[in-house]
Amino acid sequence: METGYTVEQLRAAATDAVRAPSLHNVQPWRFRLRDGGIEVLLDPTRRLPATDPSGWGARVAGGAALFNLRLALAVAGAPATVRLRPYPSEPDVLARLVPDLPRRPSPAEQSLYAAIPRRFSNRAPFWPDPVPADSRWRLGEAARAEHCWLELLIGVSAVNAFAEIARGAHRVLERDPAYRAEREAWVRAGDEPDGVPVTASGPQAEPHDLLPSRGFGGIPRAPGRDFEPEPLVAVLGSAGNTAVDQVVAGQALQRMLLTATDAGLSVSMLSQPIEVPSAREQLRLSLGRFGTPQMVMRIGYGQPGRPTPRRAVDEVLDLPVHLA
Ligand SMILES: Cc1cc2nc3c(=O)[nH]c(=O)nc-3n(C[C@H](O)[C@H](O)[C@H](O)COP(=O)(O)O)c2cc1C
């Protein structure tokens, strides 16, 4: 394909891209076609100044959307070559995708692609069944394939030590009224096209919970349905912490989430210990790793749920006027 991508290819791939996760489901992305290339941009009107002052979360979300975009194009037989942050003077342009040689998608790409519409954050308690070794291995491979690392916290003491860091970070964040106001502003009572629906918020937090939950409204907990006592906690990290590293981490996150979905696993994210710099450093030291933790996940077997809403794809496309 020498002529570049078409508007139809952009629209189809962006429809999958918007299924990516984002902080508070703000969907901080836009997509455009420029000189035959598809570009992923941050939407400056959808920042979270109190929750995400550095833009880390927006870049991770943009990276996750970029992974879906890559996958959609590959499955359509039009895989892309990707350049991250292609224009130094335009930092909001996260990536530019131009057509690579056409080829047939691999079975692995097809399975991951099929997981895109099924994936959702499951904030409810999981069953106590352990995650089997082959699934753990696949999750690690997914992170490594995208140039990141994954650390699984093994054993009660590692999980307890992490939980303490996470609860500390949660307390620090909750002290900030602007942070709380921002979260509350993105809770949705119904099926609005963005924000977190109360029905997706998981149960109300209880003082004896091991891990902090963000609190998007919280539905009352069924009696006896506590969180699993020994959750599988995974930390995803990247080599460094530049803007490019964060977009790379977003792609690795999405590859892991889709791999988990494909393996029948549920995941919820908890990023409080990533958002508080001192907690992030404590977490890094506790893992004994170089590089930077970029996301923490709880992984297990969950009850069925349903994906949360997204804005219509035409709301996130920047098209030349004659094509819009
Ligand atoms: C960078 C980032 C940080 C997130 N942090 C949290 C978190 O701390 N707690 C939480 O419950 N969900 C967190 N999420 C999940 C989002 O709230 C979720 O992706 C969004 O509401 C859309 O829902 P979905 O994942 O079901 O599609 C995070 C997602 C991203 C991309």
Coordinates of C-alpha atoms and ligand atoms in Angstrom, one line a residue:
M1 CA 0.0 0.0 0.0
E2 CA 1.9 3.0 -1.2
T3 CA -0.7 5.7 -1.1
G4 CA -1.2 5.7 2.7
Y5 CA -4.2 5.0 4.9
T6 CA -7.7 6.0 3.9
V7 CA -10.4 7.7 6.0
E8 CA -12.3 4.5 6.1
Q9 CA -9.3 2.7 7.5
L10 CA -8.8 5.4 10.1
R11 CA -12.5 5.3 11.1
A12 CA -12.6 1.5 11.4
A13 CA -9.3 1.3 13.4
A14 CA -10.2 4.3 15.7
T15 CA -13.5 2.5 16.6
D16 CA -11.3 -0.1 18.2
A17 CA -8.8 2.3 19.6
V18 CA -11.4 4.1 21.7
R19 CA -12.1 0.9 23.6
A20 CA -8.8 1.5 25.4
P21 CA -8.9 2.3 29.2
S22 CA -8.2 5.8 30.5
L23 CA -8.1 7.5 33.9
H24 CA -11.7 8.1 34.9
N25 CA -12.7 7.1 31.4
V26 CA -11.9 10.6 30.1
Q27 CA -10.9 9.3 26.7
P28 CA -8.1 11.8 26.3
W29 CA -7.4 11.1 22.6
R30 CA -8.0 12.3 19.1
F31 CA -7.1 10.6 15.7
R32 CA -6.3 12.3 12.4
L33 CA -5.0 11.5 8.9
R34 CA -2.0 13.5 7.8
D35 CA -0.2 12.9 4.5
G36 CA -1.4 9.3 4.4
G37 CA -0.4 8.5 8.0
I38 CA -2.7 8.0 11.0
E39 CA -1.8 10.1 14.0
V40 CA -2.8 9.7 17.7
L41 CA -3.0 13.0 19.6
L42 CA -3.8 14.0 23.1
D43 CA -7.0 16.1 23.5
P44 CA -6.0 19.2 25.5
T45 CA -9.7 19.7 26.5
R46 CA -9.6 16.3 28.3
R47 CA -6.8 16.7 30.8
L48 CA -7.2 15.9 34.5
P49 CA -5.1 18.7 36.1
A50 CA -5.5 17.6 39.7
T51 CA -5.3 13.8 39.2
D52 CA -2.8 13.8 36.4
P53 CA -0.8 17.0 36.5
S54 CA 2.2 15.6 34.5
G55 CA 0.0 14.0 31.8
W56 CA 1.4 10.5 32.6
G57 CA -2.1 9.0 32.7
A58 CA -3.1 10.6 29.4
R59 CA 0.0 9.3 27.7
V60 CA -0.5 5.8 29.1
A61 CA -4.1 5.8 27.9
G62 CA -3.0 7.2 24.5
G63 CA -0.4 4.3 24.3
A64 CA -3.2 1.8 25.0
A65 CA -5.4 3.3 22.3
L66 CA -2.4 3.1 20.0
F67 CA -2.0 -0.6 20.7
N68 CA -5.6 -1.2 19.7
L69 CA -5.1 0.9 16.6
R70 CA -2.0 -1.1 15.6
L71 CA -3.8 -4.4 16.2
A72 CA -6.9 -3.3 14.2
L73 CA -4.8 -2.3 11.2
A74 CA -2.8 -5.5 11.4
V75 CA -5.9 -7.6 11.5
A76 CA -7.3 -5.7 8.5
G77 CA -4.2 -6.7 6.6
A78 CA -2.7 -3.2 6.7
P79 CA -0.1 -3.3 9.5
A80 CA 1.7 -0.1 10.4
T81 CA 5.1 1.1 11.1
V82 CA 4.9 3.4 14.2
R83 CA 6.9 6.4 15.2
L84 CA 6.4 7.7 18.7
R85 CA 6.3 11.5 19.3
P86 CA 7.3 12.2 15.7
Y87 CA 7.3 16.0 15.9
P88 CA 9.3 17.5 18.8
S89 CA 7.5 20.8 18.4
E90 CA 4.1 19.0 18.8
P91 CA 4.3 17.0 22.0
D92 CA 0.6 16.2 21.9
V93 CA 1.1 14.0 18.8
L94 CA 1.9 10.7 20.5
A95 CA 2.4 8.6 17.4
R96 CA 2.3 8.5 13.6
L97 CA 1.4 5.2 11.8
V98 CA 2.3 4.7 8.2
P99 CA 1.5 1.5 6.2
D100 CA 4.1 -1.3 6.3
L101 CA 4.1 -4.1 3.8
P102 CA 0.7 -5.8 3.7
R103 CA 0.6 -9.2 5.4
R104 CA -1.9 -11.6 6.9
P105 CA -2.6 -11.2 10.6
S106 CA -1.2 -14.0 12.9
P107 CA -3.6 -16.1 14.9
A108 CA -2.2 -14.4 18.1
E109 CA -3.1 -11.0 16.6
Q110 CA -6.6 -12.2 15.8
S111 CA -7.2 -13.5 19.3
L112 CA -6.0 -10.3 20.9
Y113 CA -8.1 -8.3 18.5
A114 CA -11.2 -10.4 19.4
A115 CA -10.6 -9.5 23.1
I116 CA -10.9 -5.7 22.5
P117 CA -14.7 -5.4 22.8
R118 CA -14.8 -7.9 25.7
R119 CA -12.2 -6.2 28.0
F120 CA -13.3 -4.1 30.9
S121 CA -12.1 -3.1 34.3
N122 CA -13.5 -5.5 36.9
R123 CA -13.5 -3.8 40.3
A124 CA -15.5 -6.5 42.1
P125 CA -14.0 -9.2 44.2
F126 CA -12.5 -12.2 42.3
W127 CA -12.8 -15.9 43.0
P128 CA -10.0 -17.3 45.1
D129 CA -8.8 -19.6 42.3
P130 CA -5.1 -19.0 41.5
V131 CA -4.0 -17.7 38.1
P132 CA -2.3 -20.7 36.5
A133 CA 1.4 -20.6 35.7
D134 CA 0.9 -20.5 31.9
S135 CA -1.3 -17.4 32.1
R136 CA 1.2 -15.7 34.3
W137 CA 3.9 -16.5 31.8
R138 CA 1.7 -15.1 28.9
L139 CA 1.1 -11.9 30.8
G140 CA 4.9 -11.4 31.3
E141 CA 5.5 -12.2 27.6
A142 CA 2.9 -9.6 26.6
A143 CA 4.8 -6.9 28.6
R144 CA 8.2 -8.0 27.3
A145 CA 6.9 -8.0 23.7
E146 CA 6.2 -4.3 24.1
H147 CA 9.6 -3.5 25.7
C148 CA 8.3 -3.4 29.3
W149 CA 8.6 -5.6 32.4
L150 CA 6.1 -7.2 34.6
E151 CA 6.6 -8.1 38.2
L152 CA 4.2 -10.4 39.9
L153 CA 4.1 -10.0 43.7
I154 CA 4.4 -13.5 45.1
G155 CA 3.5 -14.3 48.7
V156 CA 1.5 -12.7 51.4
S157 CA 4.4 -10.5 52.7
A158 CA 5.1 -9.0 49.2
V159 CA 1.4 -8.2 48.7
N160 CA 1.0 -6.8 52.2
A161 CA 4.1 -4.6 51.7
F162 CA 2.6 -3.3 48.5
A163 CA -0.8 -2.8 50.1
E164 CA 0.8 -0.5 52.7
I165 CA 2.4 1.6 50.0
A166 CA -0.9 1.7 48.0
R167 CA -3.0 2.7 51.0
G168 CA -0.5 5.4 51.9
A169 CA -0.7 6.9 48.4
H170 CA -4.5 6.7 48.5
R171 CA -4.5 8.7 51.7
V172 CA -2.2 11.3 50.3
L173 CA -4.4 11.8 47.2
E174 CA -7.6 11.8 49.1
R175 CA -6.4 14.8 51.2
D176 CA -6.5 17.0 48.1
P177 CA -10.0 18.5 47.5
A178 CA -9.3 19.2 43.8
Y179 CA -8.4 15.5 43.3
R180 CA -11.6 14.4 45.0
A181 CA -13.7 16.9 43.1
E182 CA -12.3 15.7 39.8
R183 CA -13.1 12.1 40.5
E184 CA -16.6 12.9 41.6
A185 CA -17.1 15.0 38.4
W186 CA -16.4 11.9 36.3
V187 CA -18.8 9.5 38.1
R188 CA -21.9 8.8 36.0
A189 CA -25.3 7.6 37.3
G190 CA -26.2 6.1 33.9
D191 CA -24.7 5.1 30.6
E192 CA -23.2 8.4 29.6
P193 CA -20.6 8.2 26.8
D194 CA -17.7 9.0 29.1
G195 CA -16.8 8.9 32.8
V196 CA -17.2 5.9 35.1
P197 CA -20.7 4.5 35.5
V198 CA -21.6 3.7 39.2
T199 CA -22.5 0.2 38.1
A200 CA -18.8 -0.3 37.1
S201 CA -17.4 1.1 40.3
G202 CA -17.2 -2.1 42.3
P203 CA -18.4 -2.4 45.9
Q204 CA -18.1 0.3 48.5
A205 CA -14.8 0.2 50.3
E206 CA -14.6 -1.3 53.8
P207 CA -12.0 -0.5 56.4
H208 CA -10.7 -4.1 56.4
D209 CA -10.0 -4.1 52.6
L210 CA -6.4 -4.9 51.8
L211 CA -6.1 -2.7 48.7
P212 CA -7.5 0.8 48.3
S213 CA -10.3 1.4 45.8
R214 CA -10.7 4.6 44.0
G215 CA -14.4 5.1 45.0
F216 CA -16.5 5.9 41.9
G217 CA -19.7 5.8 43.9
G218 CA -19.6 2.2 45.1
I219 CA -22.4 -0.2 45.1
P220 CA -23.2 -1.9 48.5
R221 CA -21.3 -5.2 49.0
A222 CA -23.2 -8.5 49.0
P223 CA -22.9 -10.1 52.5
G224 CA -19.8 -12.3 52.6
R225 CA -18.4 -11.0 49.3
D226 CA -15.1 -9.6 50.5
F227 CA -12.2 -9.2 48.2
E228 CA -9.9 -12.2 47.7
P229 CA -7.5 -12.4 50.7
E230 CA -4.4 -13.1 48.5
P231 CA -4.9 -11.1 45.3
L232 CA -2.5 -11.5 42.4
V233 CA -0.9 -8.1 42.1
A234 CA 1.2 -7.2 39.0
V235 CA 3.4 -4.2 38.5
L236 CA 4.1 -3.1 34.9
G237 CA 7.2 -1.1 34.4
S238 CA 9.2 0.6 31.6
A239 CA 12.9 1.2 31.1
G240 CA 12.7 4.9 31.8
N241 CA 10.0 7.6 32.5
T242 CA 10.1 9.9 29.5
A243 CA 7.0 10.8 27.6
V244 CA 7.9 8.1 25.1
D245 CA 8.4 5.5 27.8
Q246 CA 4.9 6.3 29.0
V247 CA 3.4 5.7 25.6
V248 CA 5.4 2.5 25.3
A249 CA 4.0 1.5 28.7
G250 CA 0.5 2.2 27.6
Q251 CA 0.9 -0.2 24.6
A252 CA 2.3 -2.9 27.0
L253 CA -0.6 -2.3 29.4
Q254 CA -3.2 -2.8 26.6
R255 CA -1.4 -5.9 25.3
M256 CA -1.4 -7.4 28.8
L257 CA -5.1 -6.5 29.4
L258 CA -6.1 -8.1 26.1
T259 CA -3.9 -11.1 26.8
A260 CA -5.6 -11.4 30.2
T261 CA -9.1 -11.1 28.7
D262 CA -8.2 -13.8 26.1
A263 CA -7.1 -16.1 28.9
G264 CA -10.4 -15.6 30.7
L265 CA -9.0 -13.4 33.4
S266 CA -10.3 -10.2 34.9
V267 CA -8.2 -7.2 35.8
S268 CA -8.6 -3.9 37.7
M269 CA -6.1 -1.2 37.8
L270 CA -4.9 0.8 40.8
S271 CA -2.6 3.6 40.0
Q272 CA -2.6 5.6 43.3
P273 CA 1.0 4.3 44.1
I274 CA 2.1 5.4 40.6
E275 CA 0.6 8.9 41.0
V276 CA 2.3 9.8 44.2
P277 CA 6.1 10.2 43.4
S278 CA 7.3 9.0 46.8
A279 CA 5.1 5.9 46.7
R280 CA 6.3 5.2 43.2
E281 CA 9.9 5.3 44.3
Q282 CA 9.1 3.1 47.4
L283 CA 7.4 0.6 45.0
R284 CA 10.4 0.6 42.7
L285 CA 12.8 0.0 45.6
S286 CA 10.6 -2.7 47.0
L287 CA 10.8 -4.5 43.6
G288 CA 14.6 -4.0 43.4
R289 CA 14.2 -3.0 39.8
F290 CA 15.7 -0.4 37.5
G291 CA 13.2 1.5 35.4
T292 CA 9.9 2.9 36.4
P293 CA 6.7 1.3 37.6
Q294 CA 3.9 2.5 35.3
M295 CA 0.8 0.6 36.4
V296 CA -0.4 -1.8 39.1
M297 CA -3.1 -4.4 38.4
R298 CA -5.1 -6.9 40.4
I299 CA -5.6 -10.0 38.3
G300 CA -7.9 -13.0 38.8
Y301 CA -11.1 -14.8 37.9
G302 CA -14.0 -12.4 38.1
Q303 CA -17.8 -12.5 37.6
P304 CA -19.1 -11.4 34.2
G305 CA -19.6 -7.7 33.7
R306 CA -19.9 -5.4 30.8
P307 CA -17.7 -2.9 29.0
T308 CA -18.2 0.8 29.8
P309 CA -19.5 3.3 27.2
R310 CA -17.4 5.4 24.9
R311 CA -18.0 8.5 22.8
A312 CA -18.9 7.9 19.1
V313 CA -15.8 7.5 16.9
D314 CA -16.7 10.6 14.8
E315 CA -16.3 12.7 18.0
V316 CA -12.6 11.8 18.2
L317 CA -11.6 12.1 14.5
D318 CA -10.1 15.3 13.1
L319 CA -11.0 15.0 9.4
P320 CA -10.4 17.5 6.6
V321 CA -13.6 19.5 6.3
H322 CA -14.7 17.9 3.0
L323 CA -14.5 14.5 4.5
A324 CA -16.1 15.1 7.9
Ligands
LIG1 C1 -3.5 5.4 33.5 C2 -4.7 4.7 34.1 C3 -4.9 4.7 35.4 C4 -6.0 4.1 36.0 N1 -6.2 4.0 37.4 C5 -7.2 3.4 37.9 C6 -7.4 3.3 39.4 O1 -6.5 3.8 40.1 N2 -8.5 2.7 39.9 C7 -9.4 2.2 39.0 O2 -10.4 1.6 39.5 N3 -9.3 2.2 37.7 C8 -8.2 2.8 37.1 N4 -8.1 2.9 35.8 C9 -9.1 2.3 34.9 C10 -10.1 3.3 34.3 O3 -10.9 3.9 35.3 C11 -11.0 2.6 33.3 O4 -10.1 2.2 32.3 C12 -12.0 3.5 32.7 O5 -13.0 3.8 33.6 C13 -12.7 2.8 31.5 O6 -13.3 1.6 31.9 P1 -12.9 0.2 31.3 O7 -11.5 -0.1 31.7 O8 -13.9 -0.8 31.9 O9 -13.0 0.2 29.8 C14 -7.0 3.5 35.2 C15 -6.8 3.5 33.8 C16 -5.7 4.1 33.2 C17 -5.5 4.1 31.7

